[in-house]
Amino acid sequence: MMREITLGQYYPVDSVLHRMDPRTKLFGTMIFIISLFFANSLAAYGAATLFLVLVIWMSKVPFGFMIRGLKAVMFLLLISVSFNLFLTPGTEIFRIGFLKMTWEGLQLAGFMALRLVYLVIGSSVMTLTTTPNQLTDGLEKSLGFLKRAGAPVHEVSMMMSIALRFIPILVEETDKIMKAQMARGADFESGNLVQKAKSMVPLLVPLFISAFRRATDLAMAMEARCYHGGEGRSKMKPLHYARRDYIGYLVLLGYLLAVILLRR
C-alpha cells in the first residue's frame, strides 16, 4: 500500500501540461479545489469531471497510475461516506437499528466521495507534472507580493517543495523497512487495533531515524554549496508565461464560471 501514494511524485513525460508555467498549474489547482466546494449539483460535478478528464488527458500520465493514490485515502473516504450516509436527517430510505439512510444523506455522501476523490487526483496532477524546483520557483513568484511585508517567501516555498519531494522518498523507505521487519518475523496485519499499533513501533523508530538522517544530509549539502537564502540567486530556467499559459488561465476562469452557474 505504501507504493500506492502518488502525491509528491513526478512523472517525466513530454506533454502540454508539463511544459506549462508552474504558476499556471498552481493557480489551476487552487481554482479546481475551490470549484469543488462550490459545486452542489450533478451538473456542476459533471463540469468538474469533464475538466479533470481533459487535464489528465493533456498530462499524458497513465490513468491507472493517477488513481493509485486513491488507495491511500480509501479508509478516510469510507468514514466520510458512512457518516454522511447514516447521520444526515431527511426522507428515510430504510433503517438499521438507530441508523437510518436518507435520500439527502445518499446525495451528500455521493458528493462528498466525489469531492475527496477529485481533490486527491487534482492535487496529484500538479505534482506529477511539476518538478520540485519548478514548484519552488512557482510558489516564490506567486507569493512574491508578501515579500513587501517581510515574509520569508523563498524559505517557505523551499520548505513546502522539500516536504513534497520527501513524501515518495519516505514512502519507499517505509516499504523497505516494513519488508525487512517482516523478514525478521514482524506481523503488521493480524491482531486488534491496539496490537496493530504496538506492531508499528519497530517500523516507526527506524523510519524517524532515517528521516532525520536524510534531513541532516540535505542541510549539510545545502550549506556546502553556500546556500544562504534565495535572494539574488540566478535561475537556471527563469519562469515566463507562454501562449499556452494565457489560454490555460482563460479556460480556468471559464470553468469556474460554469461551475458557479450550474449550482442549484
PDB file of C-alpha atoms in Angstrom:
ATOM      1  CA  MET A   1       0.000   0.000   0.000  1.00  0.00           C
ATOM      2  CA  MET A   2       2.943   2.315   0.629  1.00  0.00           C
ATOM      3  CA  ARG A   3       3.815   2.344  -3.044  1.00  0.00           C
ATOM      4  CA  GLU A   4       0.314   3.485  -3.977  1.00  0.00           C
ATOM      5  CA  ILE A   5       0.895   7.070  -2.790  1.00  0.00           C
ATOM      6  CA  THR A   6       1.405   9.292  -5.844  1.00  0.00           C
ATOM      7  CA  LEU A   7       1.324  12.725  -4.176  1.00  0.00           C
ATOM      8  CA  GLY A   8       4.770  14.311  -4.411  1.00  0.00           C
ATOM      9  CA  GLN A   9       5.978  12.084  -7.255  1.00  0.00           C
ATOM     10  CA  TYR A  10       6.997  13.456 -10.646  1.00  0.00           C
ATOM     11  CA  TYR A  11       6.125  11.557 -13.827  1.00  0.00           C
ATOM     12  CA  PRO A  12       8.617  12.551 -16.572  1.00  0.00           C
ATOM     13  CA  VAL A  13       6.915  12.769 -19.956  1.00  0.00           C
ATOM     14  CA  ASP A  14       6.609  15.431 -22.657  1.00  0.00           C
ATOM     15  CA  SER A  15       3.139  16.975 -22.556  1.00  0.00           C
ATOM     16  CA  VAL A  16       1.464  20.349 -22.775  1.00  0.00           C
ATOM     17  CA  LEU A  17       0.796  20.303 -19.060  1.00  0.00           C
ATOM     18  CA  HIS A  18       4.447  19.525 -18.242  1.00  0.00           C
ATOM     19  CA  ARG A  19       5.577  22.488 -20.348  1.00  0.00           C
ATOM     20  CA  MET A  20       3.187  24.961 -18.743  1.00  0.00           C
ATOM     21  CA  ASP A  21       4.403  27.536 -16.241  1.00  0.00           C
ATOM     22  CA  PRO A  22       4.183  26.186 -12.647  1.00  0.00           C
ATOM     23  CA  ARG A  23       2.286  29.329 -11.610  1.00  0.00           C
ATOM     24  CA  THR A  24      -0.476  28.416 -14.040  1.00  0.00           C
ATOM     25  CA  LYS A  25      -0.691  24.906 -12.586  1.00  0.00           C
ATOM     26  CA  LEU A  26      -0.695  26.200  -9.007  1.00  0.00           C
ATOM     27  CA  PHE A  27      -3.469  28.662  -9.839  1.00  0.00           C
ATOM     28  CA  GLY A  28      -5.365  25.941 -11.703  1.00  0.00           C
ATOM     29  CA  THR A  29      -5.148  23.542  -8.757  1.00  0.00           C
ATOM     30  CA  MET A  30      -6.413  26.244  -6.410  1.00  0.00           C
ATOM     31  CA  ILE A  31      -9.315  27.082  -8.748  1.00  0.00           C
ATOM     32  CA  PHE A  32     -10.211  23.401  -9.107  1.00  0.00           C
ATOM     33  CA  ILE A  33     -10.236  22.863  -5.324  1.00  0.00           C
ATOM     34  CA  ILE A  34     -12.379  25.978  -4.786  1.00  0.00           C
ATOM     35  CA  SER A  35     -14.803  24.858  -7.501  1.00  0.00           C
ATOM     36  CA  LEU A  36     -15.336  21.506  -5.754  1.00  0.00           C
ATOM     37  CA  PHE A  37     -16.627  23.306  -2.663  1.00  0.00           C
ATOM     38  CA  PHE A  38     -18.884  25.497  -4.805  1.00  0.00           C
ATOM     39  CA  ALA A  39     -20.369  22.520  -6.663  1.00  0.00           C
ATOM     40  CA  ASN A  40     -23.554  21.109  -5.142  1.00  0.00           C
ATOM     41  CA  SER A  41     -25.379  19.658  -8.152  1.00  0.00           C
ATOM     42  CA  LEU A  42     -24.898  16.867 -10.665  1.00  0.00           C
ATOM     43  CA  ALA A  43     -24.400  19.396 -13.461  1.00  0.00           C
ATOM     44  CA  ALA A  44     -21.628  21.179 -11.557  1.00  0.00           C
ATOM     45  CA  TYR A  45     -19.865  17.899 -10.770  1.00  0.00           C
ATOM     46  CA  GLY A  46     -20.308  16.904 -14.406  1.00  0.00           C
ATOM     47  CA  ALA A  47     -18.406  20.041 -15.427  1.00  0.00           C
ATOM     48  CA  ALA A  48     -15.691  19.207 -12.860  1.00  0.00           C
ATOM     49  CA  THR A  49     -15.468  15.664 -14.253  1.00  0.00           C
ATOM     50  CA  LEU A  50     -15.064  16.868 -17.832  1.00  0.00           C
ATOM     51  CA  PHE A  51     -12.416  19.369 -16.763  1.00  0.00           C
ATOM     52  CA  LEU A  52     -10.473  16.736 -14.783  1.00  0.00           C
ATOM     53  CA  VAL A  53     -10.629  14.219 -17.652  1.00  0.00           C
ATOM     54  CA  LEU A  54      -9.324  16.889 -20.048  1.00  0.00           C
ATOM     55  CA  VAL A  55      -6.438  17.750 -17.711  1.00  0.00           C
ATOM     56  CA  ILE A  56      -5.465  14.089 -17.231  1.00  0.00           C
ATOM     57  CA  TRP A  57      -5.558  13.554 -20.998  1.00  0.00           C
ATOM     58  CA  MET A  58      -3.331  16.601 -21.550  1.00  0.00           C
ATOM     59  CA  SER A  59      -0.834  15.406 -18.915  1.00  0.00           C
ATOM     60  CA  LYS A  60      -0.200  12.078 -20.739  1.00  0.00           C
ATOM     61  CA  VAL A  61       0.116  10.393 -17.335  1.00  0.00           C
ATOM     62  CA  PRO A  62      -1.497   6.910 -17.402  1.00  0.00           C
ATOM     63  CA  PHE A  63      -4.886   6.955 -15.726  1.00  0.00           C
ATOM     64  CA  GLY A  64      -4.075   3.767 -13.817  1.00  0.00           C
ATOM     65  CA  PHE A  65      -1.014   5.447 -12.297  1.00  0.00           C
ATOM     66  CA  MET A  66      -3.086   8.532 -11.470  1.00  0.00           C
ATOM     67  CA  ILE A  67      -5.723   6.693  -9.430  1.00  0.00           C
ATOM     68  CA  ARG A  68      -3.197   4.663  -7.444  1.00  0.00           C
ATOM     69  CA  GLY A  69      -3.153   7.420  -4.844  1.00  0.00           C
ATOM     70  CA  LEU A  70      -6.819   6.796  -4.039  1.00  0.00           C
ATOM     71  CA  LYS A  71      -5.997   3.559  -2.213  1.00  0.00           C
ATOM     72  CA  ALA A  72      -4.141   5.527   0.462  1.00  0.00           C
ATOM     73  CA  VAL A  73      -7.275   7.573   1.325  1.00  0.00           C
ATOM     74  CA  MET A  74      -9.812   4.764   0.969  1.00  0.00           C
ATOM     75  CA  PHE A  75     -10.247   4.433   4.740  1.00  0.00           C
ATOM     76  CA  LEU A  76     -10.902   8.181   5.118  1.00  0.00           C
ATOM     77  CA  LEU A  77     -13.276   8.010   2.171  1.00  0.00           C
ATOM     78  CA  LEU A  78     -15.294   5.173   3.740  1.00  0.00           C
ATOM     79  CA  ILE A  79     -15.575   7.018   7.068  1.00  0.00           C
ATOM     80  CA  SER A  80     -16.723  10.261   5.424  1.00  0.00           C
ATOM     81  CA  VAL A  81     -19.284   8.488   3.249  1.00  0.00           C
ATOM     82  CA  SER A  82     -20.632   6.403   6.173  1.00  0.00           C
ATOM     83  CA  PHE A  83     -21.126   9.408   8.456  1.00  0.00           C
ATOM     84  CA  ASN A  84     -22.937  11.404   5.781  1.00  0.00           C
ATOM     85  CA  LEU A  85     -24.946   8.389   4.636  1.00  0.00           C
ATOM     86  CA  PHE A  86     -26.430   7.423   8.006  1.00  0.00           C
ATOM     87  CA  LEU A  87     -26.327  10.608  10.094  1.00  0.00           C
ATOM     88  CA  THR A  88     -27.944  13.090   7.708  1.00  0.00           C
ATOM     89  CA  PRO A  89     -31.605  13.875   8.551  1.00  0.00           C
ATOM     90  CA  GLY A  90     -34.205  13.739   5.793  1.00  0.00           C
ATOM     91  CA  THR A  91     -36.513  11.378   3.942  1.00  0.00           C
ATOM     92  CA  GLU A  92     -35.873   7.860   5.227  1.00  0.00           C
ATOM     93  CA  ILE A  93     -35.000   5.049   2.789  1.00  0.00           C
ATOM     94  CA  PHE A  94     -34.503   2.247   5.325  1.00  0.00           C
ATOM     95  CA  ARG A  95     -33.406   1.842   8.932  1.00  0.00           C
ATOM     96  CA  ILE A  96     -30.935  -0.483  10.692  1.00  0.00           C
ATOM     97  CA  GLY A  97     -31.474  -0.090  14.429  1.00  0.00           C
ATOM     98  CA  PHE A  98     -30.852   3.529  15.332  1.00  0.00           C
ATOM     99  CA  LEU A  99     -29.118   4.160  11.993  1.00  0.00           C
ATOM    100  CA  LYS A 100     -31.197   5.293   9.058  1.00  0.00           C
ATOM    101  CA  MET A 101     -30.299   6.042   5.459  1.00  0.00           C
ATOM    102  CA  THR A 102     -31.951   9.081   3.877  1.00  0.00           C
ATOM    103  CA  TRP A 103     -32.149  10.390   0.336  1.00  0.00           C
ATOM    104  CA  GLU A 104     -30.437  13.595   1.465  1.00  0.00           C
ATOM    105  CA  GLY A 105     -27.672  11.571   3.107  1.00  0.00           C
ATOM    106  CA  LEU A 106     -27.225   9.467  -0.026  1.00  0.00           C
ATOM    107  CA  GLN A 107     -26.833  12.591  -2.144  1.00  0.00           C
ATOM    108  CA  LEU A 108     -24.481  14.270   0.337  1.00  0.00           C
ATOM    109  CA  ALA A 109     -22.374  11.100   0.682  1.00  0.00           C
ATOM    110  CA  GLY A 110     -22.066  10.807  -3.100  1.00  0.00           C
ATOM    111  CA  PHE A 111     -20.964  14.424  -3.455  1.00  0.00           C
ATOM    112  CA  MET A 112     -18.545  14.033  -0.538  1.00  0.00           C
ATOM    113  CA  ALA A 113     -16.973  10.939  -2.120  1.00  0.00           C
ATOM    114  CA  LEU A 114     -16.588  12.681  -5.490  1.00  0.00           C
ATOM    115  CA  ARG A 115     -15.120  15.760  -3.820  1.00  0.00           C
ATOM    116  CA  LEU A 116     -12.496  13.779  -1.913  1.00  0.00           C
ATOM    117  CA  VAL A 117     -11.567  11.666  -4.946  1.00  0.00           C
ATOM    118  CA  TYR A 118     -11.248  14.727  -7.181  1.00  0.00           C
ATOM    119  CA  LEU A 119      -9.188  16.565  -4.544  1.00  0.00           C
ATOM    120  CA  VAL A 120      -6.649  13.732  -4.439  1.00  0.00           C
ATOM    121  CA  ILE A 121      -6.475  13.314  -8.226  1.00  0.00           C
ATOM    122  CA  GLY A 122      -6.380  17.065  -8.902  1.00  0.00           C
ATOM    123  CA  SER A 123      -3.531  17.607  -6.428  1.00  0.00           C
ATOM    124  CA  SER A 124      -1.658  14.601  -7.833  1.00  0.00           C
ATOM    125  CA  VAL A 125      -1.862  16.031 -11.357  1.00  0.00           C
ATOM    126  CA  MET A 126       0.064  19.115 -10.231  1.00  0.00           C
ATOM    127  CA  THR A 127       2.878  17.186  -8.522  1.00  0.00           C
ATOM    128  CA  LEU A 128       3.081  14.565 -11.289  1.00  0.00           C
ATOM    129  CA  THR A 129       3.629  17.260 -13.938  1.00  0.00           C
ATOM    130  CA  THR A 130       5.798  19.700 -11.939  1.00  0.00           C
ATOM    131  CA  THR A 131       9.337  19.134 -10.666  1.00  0.00           C
ATOM    132  CA  PRO A 132      10.218  20.226  -7.097  1.00  0.00           C
ATOM    133  CA  ASN A 133      12.439  23.023  -8.454  1.00  0.00           C
ATOM    134  CA  GLN A 134       9.649  24.329 -10.663  1.00  0.00           C
ATOM    135  CA  LEU A 135       7.231  24.129  -7.766  1.00  0.00           C
ATOM    136  CA  THR A 136       9.588  26.161  -5.562  1.00  0.00           C
ATOM    137  CA  ASP A 137      10.064  28.837  -8.227  1.00  0.00           C
ATOM    138  CA  GLY A 138       6.333  28.969  -8.932  1.00  0.00           C
ATOM    139  CA  LEU A 139       5.415  29.374  -5.267  1.00  0.00           C
ATOM    140  CA  GLU A 140       8.060  32.051  -4.779  1.00  0.00           C
ATOM    141  CA  LYS A 141       6.870  34.019  -7.800  1.00  0.00           C
ATOM    142  CA  SER A 142       3.193  33.637  -6.925  1.00  0.00           C
ATOM    143  CA  LEU A 143       3.709  34.800  -3.330  1.00  0.00           C
ATOM    144  CA  GLY A 144       6.235  37.496  -4.219  1.00  0.00           C
ATOM    145  CA  PHE A 145       3.917  40.281  -3.085  1.00  0.00           C
ATOM    146  CA  LEU A 146       4.294  39.035   0.504  1.00  0.00           C
ATOM    147  CA  LYS A 147       7.983  39.981   0.477  1.00  0.00           C
ATOM    148  CA  ARG A 148       6.987  43.599   0.970  1.00  0.00           C
ATOM    149  CA  ALA A 149       5.517  42.612   4.338  1.00  0.00           C
ATOM    150  CA  GLY A 150       8.780  40.917   5.330  1.00  0.00           C
ATOM    151  CA  ALA A 151       7.519  37.364   4.844  1.00  0.00           C
ATOM    152  CA  PRO A 152      10.222  34.745   4.089  1.00  0.00           C
ATOM    153  CA  VAL A 153       8.578  33.689   0.824  1.00  0.00           C
ATOM    154  CA  HIS A 154      11.550  31.827  -0.639  1.00  0.00           C
ATOM    155  CA  GLU A 155      12.218  29.886   2.547  1.00  0.00           C
ATOM    156  CA  VAL A 156       8.570  28.862   2.904  1.00  0.00           C
ATOM    157  CA  SER A 157       8.405  27.817  -0.755  1.00  0.00           C
ATOM    158  CA  MET A 158      11.586  25.800  -0.388  1.00  0.00           C
ATOM    159  CA  MET A 159      10.265  24.019   2.718  1.00  0.00           C
ATOM    160  CA  MET A 160       6.984  23.132   1.003  1.00  0.00           C
ATOM    161  CA  SER A 161       8.706  21.753  -2.094  1.00  0.00           C
ATOM    162  CA  ILE A 162      11.183  19.747   0.020  1.00  0.00           C
ATOM    163  CA  ALA A 163       8.280  18.336   2.048  1.00  0.00           C
ATOM    164  CA  LEU A 164       6.513  17.238  -1.143  1.00  0.00           C
ATOM    165  CA  ARG A 165       9.738  15.790  -2.510  1.00  0.00           C
ATOM    166  CA  PHE A 166      10.288  13.780   0.676  1.00  0.00           C
ATOM    167  CA  ILE A 167       6.862  12.096   0.512  1.00  0.00           C
ATOM    168  CA  PRO A 168       7.800   9.452  -2.117  1.00  0.00           C
ATOM    169  CA  ILE A 169      11.262   9.046  -0.544  1.00  0.00           C
ATOM    170  CA  LEU A 170       9.807   8.308   2.899  1.00  0.00           C
ATOM    171  CA  VAL A 171       7.170   6.033   1.355  1.00  0.00           C
ATOM    172  CA  GLU A 172       9.881   3.994  -0.344  1.00  0.00           C
ATOM    173  CA  GLU A 173      11.911   3.921   2.872  1.00  0.00           C
ATOM    174  CA  THR A 174       8.851   2.750   4.820  1.00  0.00           C
ATOM    175  CA  ASP A 175       8.278  -0.044   2.313  1.00  0.00           C
ATOM    176  CA  LYS A 176      11.892  -1.220   2.642  1.00  0.00           C
ATOM    177  CA  ILE A 177      11.806  -1.156   6.451  1.00  0.00           C
ATOM    178  CA  MET A 178       8.475  -2.989   6.518  1.00  0.00           C
ATOM    179  CA  LYS A 179       9.778  -5.757   4.259  1.00  0.00           C
ATOM    180  CA  ALA A 180      12.928  -6.068   6.374  1.00  0.00           C
ATOM    181  CA  GLN A 181      10.914  -6.319   9.596  1.00  0.00           C
ATOM    182  CA  MET A 182       8.528  -8.874   8.056  1.00  0.00           C
ATOM    183  CA  ALA A 183      11.541 -10.964   7.029  1.00  0.00           C
ATOM    184  CA  ARG A 184      12.516 -10.954  10.717  1.00  0.00           C
ATOM    185  CA  GLY A 185       9.071 -12.213  11.724  1.00  0.00           C
ATOM    186  CA  ALA A 186       7.198  -8.960  12.359  1.00  0.00           C
ATOM    187  CA  ASP A 187       3.426  -9.094  11.815  1.00  0.00           C
ATOM    188  CA  PHE A 188       1.676  -5.863  10.810  1.00  0.00           C
ATOM    189  CA  GLU A 189      -1.679  -7.337   9.785  1.00  0.00           C
ATOM    190  CA  SER A 190      -3.110  -9.620  12.492  1.00  0.00           C
ATOM    191  CA  GLY A 191      -4.453  -8.628  15.915  1.00  0.00           C
ATOM    192  CA  ASN A 192      -6.785  -5.912  17.159  1.00  0.00           C
ATOM    193  CA  LEU A 193      -6.255  -2.166  16.835  1.00  0.00           C
ATOM    194  CA  VAL A 194      -4.025  -1.895  19.928  1.00  0.00           C
ATOM    195  CA  GLN A 195      -1.852  -4.815  18.816  1.00  0.00           C
ATOM    196  CA  LYS A 196      -1.502  -3.334  15.344  1.00  0.00           C
ATOM    197  CA  ALA A 197      -0.459  -0.004  16.873  1.00  0.00           C
ATOM    198  CA  LYS A 198       2.196  -1.736  19.005  1.00  0.00           C
ATOM    199  CA  SER A 199       3.488  -3.649  15.986  1.00  0.00           C
ATOM    200  CA  MET A 200       4.186  -0.323  14.241  1.00  0.00           C
ATOM    201  CA  VAL A 201       6.871   0.627  16.786  1.00  0.00           C
ATOM    202  CA  PRO A 202       9.625  -1.413  15.062  1.00  0.00           C
ATOM    203  CA  LEU A 203       8.650   0.412  11.869  1.00  0.00           C
ATOM    204  CA  LEU A 204       8.392   3.976  13.156  1.00  0.00           C
ATOM    205  CA  VAL A 205      11.663   4.124  15.098  1.00  0.00           C
ATOM    206  CA  PRO A 206      13.996   3.336  12.154  1.00  0.00           C
ATOM    207  CA  LEU A 207      11.801   5.474   9.880  1.00  0.00           C
ATOM    208  CA  PHE A 208      12.245   8.537  12.117  1.00  0.00           C
ATOM    209  CA  ILE A 209      15.982   7.889  12.367  1.00  0.00           C
ATOM    210  CA  SER A 210      16.227   7.636   8.573  1.00  0.00           C
ATOM    211  CA  ALA A 211      14.173  10.830   8.105  1.00  0.00           C
ATOM    212  CA  PHE A 212      16.385  12.808  10.495  1.00  0.00           C
ATOM    213  CA  ARG A 213      19.497  11.442   8.802  1.00  0.00           C
ATOM    214  CA  ARG A 214      18.231  12.481   5.383  1.00  0.00           C
ATOM    215  CA  ALA A 215      17.318  15.945   6.705  1.00  0.00           C
ATOM    216  CA  THR A 216      20.830  16.351   8.176  1.00  0.00           C
ATOM    217  CA  ASP A 217      22.465  15.235   4.916  1.00  0.00           C
ATOM    218  CA  LEU A 218      20.319  17.684   2.954  1.00  0.00           C
ATOM    219  CA  ALA A 219      21.174  20.565   5.307  1.00  0.00           C
ATOM    220  CA  MET A 220      24.906  19.781   5.066  1.00  0.00           C
ATOM    221  CA  ALA A 221      24.706  19.568   1.261  1.00  0.00           C
ATOM    222  CA  MET A 222      22.941  22.945   1.044  1.00  0.00           C
ATOM    223  CA  GLU A 223      25.463  24.525   3.407  1.00  0.00           C
ATOM    224  CA  ALA A 224      28.396  23.038   1.449  1.00  0.00           C
ATOM    225  CA  ARG A 225      27.012  24.720  -1.669  1.00  0.00           C
ATOM    226  CA  CYS A 226      26.871  28.071   0.170  1.00  0.00           C
ATOM    227  CA  TYR A 227      23.089  28.189   0.207  1.00  0.00           C
ATOM    228  CA  HIS A 228      22.003  31.050   2.460  1.00  0.00           C
ATOM    229  CA  GLY A 229      18.612  32.028   1.122  1.00  0.00           C
ATOM    230  CA  GLY A 230      17.228  32.698  -2.324  1.00  0.00           C
ATOM    231  CA  GLU A 231      17.539  36.458  -2.602  1.00  0.00           C
ATOM    232  CA  GLY A 232      19.660  37.471  -5.587  1.00  0.00           C
ATOM    233  CA  ARG A 233      20.248  33.905  -6.764  1.00  0.00           C
ATOM    234  CA  SER A 234      20.120  33.316 -10.503  1.00  0.00           C
ATOM    235  CA  LYS A 235      17.742  30.795 -12.050  1.00  0.00           C
ATOM    236  CA  MET A 236      18.804  28.104 -14.470  1.00  0.00           C
ATOM    237  CA  LYS A 237      15.353  28.206 -16.066  1.00  0.00           C
ATOM    238  CA  PRO A 238      13.667  31.593 -15.412  1.00  0.00           C
ATOM    239  CA  LEU A 239       9.880  31.463 -15.404  1.00  0.00           C
ATOM    240  CA  HIS A 240       7.992  33.190 -18.173  1.00  0.00           C
ATOM    241  CA  TYR A 241       4.461  32.872 -19.478  1.00  0.00           C
ATOM    242  CA  ALA A 242       3.843  31.433 -22.932  1.00  0.00           C
ATOM    243  CA  ARG A 243       0.744  31.483 -25.083  1.00  0.00           C
ATOM    244  CA  ARG A 244      -0.449  28.176 -23.664  1.00  0.00           C
ATOM    245  CA  ASP A 245      -0.418  29.668 -20.159  1.00  0.00           C
ATOM    246  CA  TYR A 246      -2.697  32.558 -21.117  1.00  0.00           C
ATOM    247  CA  ILE A 247      -5.042  30.087 -22.804  1.00  0.00           C
ATOM    248  CA  GLY A 248      -4.941  27.999 -19.627  1.00  0.00           C
ATOM    249  CA  TYR A 249      -5.974  30.964 -17.498  1.00  0.00           C
ATOM    250  CA  LEU A 250      -8.931  31.670 -19.797  1.00  0.00           C
ATOM    251  CA  VAL A 251     -10.016  28.019 -19.641  1.00  0.00           C
ATOM    252  CA  LEU A 252      -9.770  28.049 -15.846  1.00  0.00           C
ATOM    253  CA  LEU A 253     -11.869  31.184 -15.490  1.00  0.00           C
ATOM    254  CA  GLY A 254     -14.457  29.776 -17.913  1.00  0.00           C
ATOM    255  CA  TYR A 255     -14.561  26.522 -15.954  1.00  0.00           C
ATOM    256  CA  LEU A 256     -15.058  28.339 -12.632  1.00  0.00           C
ATOM    257  CA  LEU A 257     -17.883  30.433 -14.089  1.00  0.00           C
ATOM    258  CA  ALA A 258     -19.533  27.288 -15.471  1.00  0.00           C
ATOM    259  CA  VAL A 259     -19.441  25.596 -12.037  1.00  0.00           C
ATOM    260  CA  ILE A 260     -20.892  28.683 -10.343  1.00  0.00           C
ATOM    261  CA  LEU A 261     -23.695  28.966 -12.914  1.00  0.00           C
ATOM    262  CA  LEU A 262     -24.530  25.265 -12.689  1.00  0.00           C
ATOM    263  CA  ARG A 263     -25.030  25.417  -8.918  1.00  0.00           C
ATOM    264  CA  ARG A 264     -28.564  24.975  -7.734  1.00  0.00           C
TER     265      ARG A 264
END
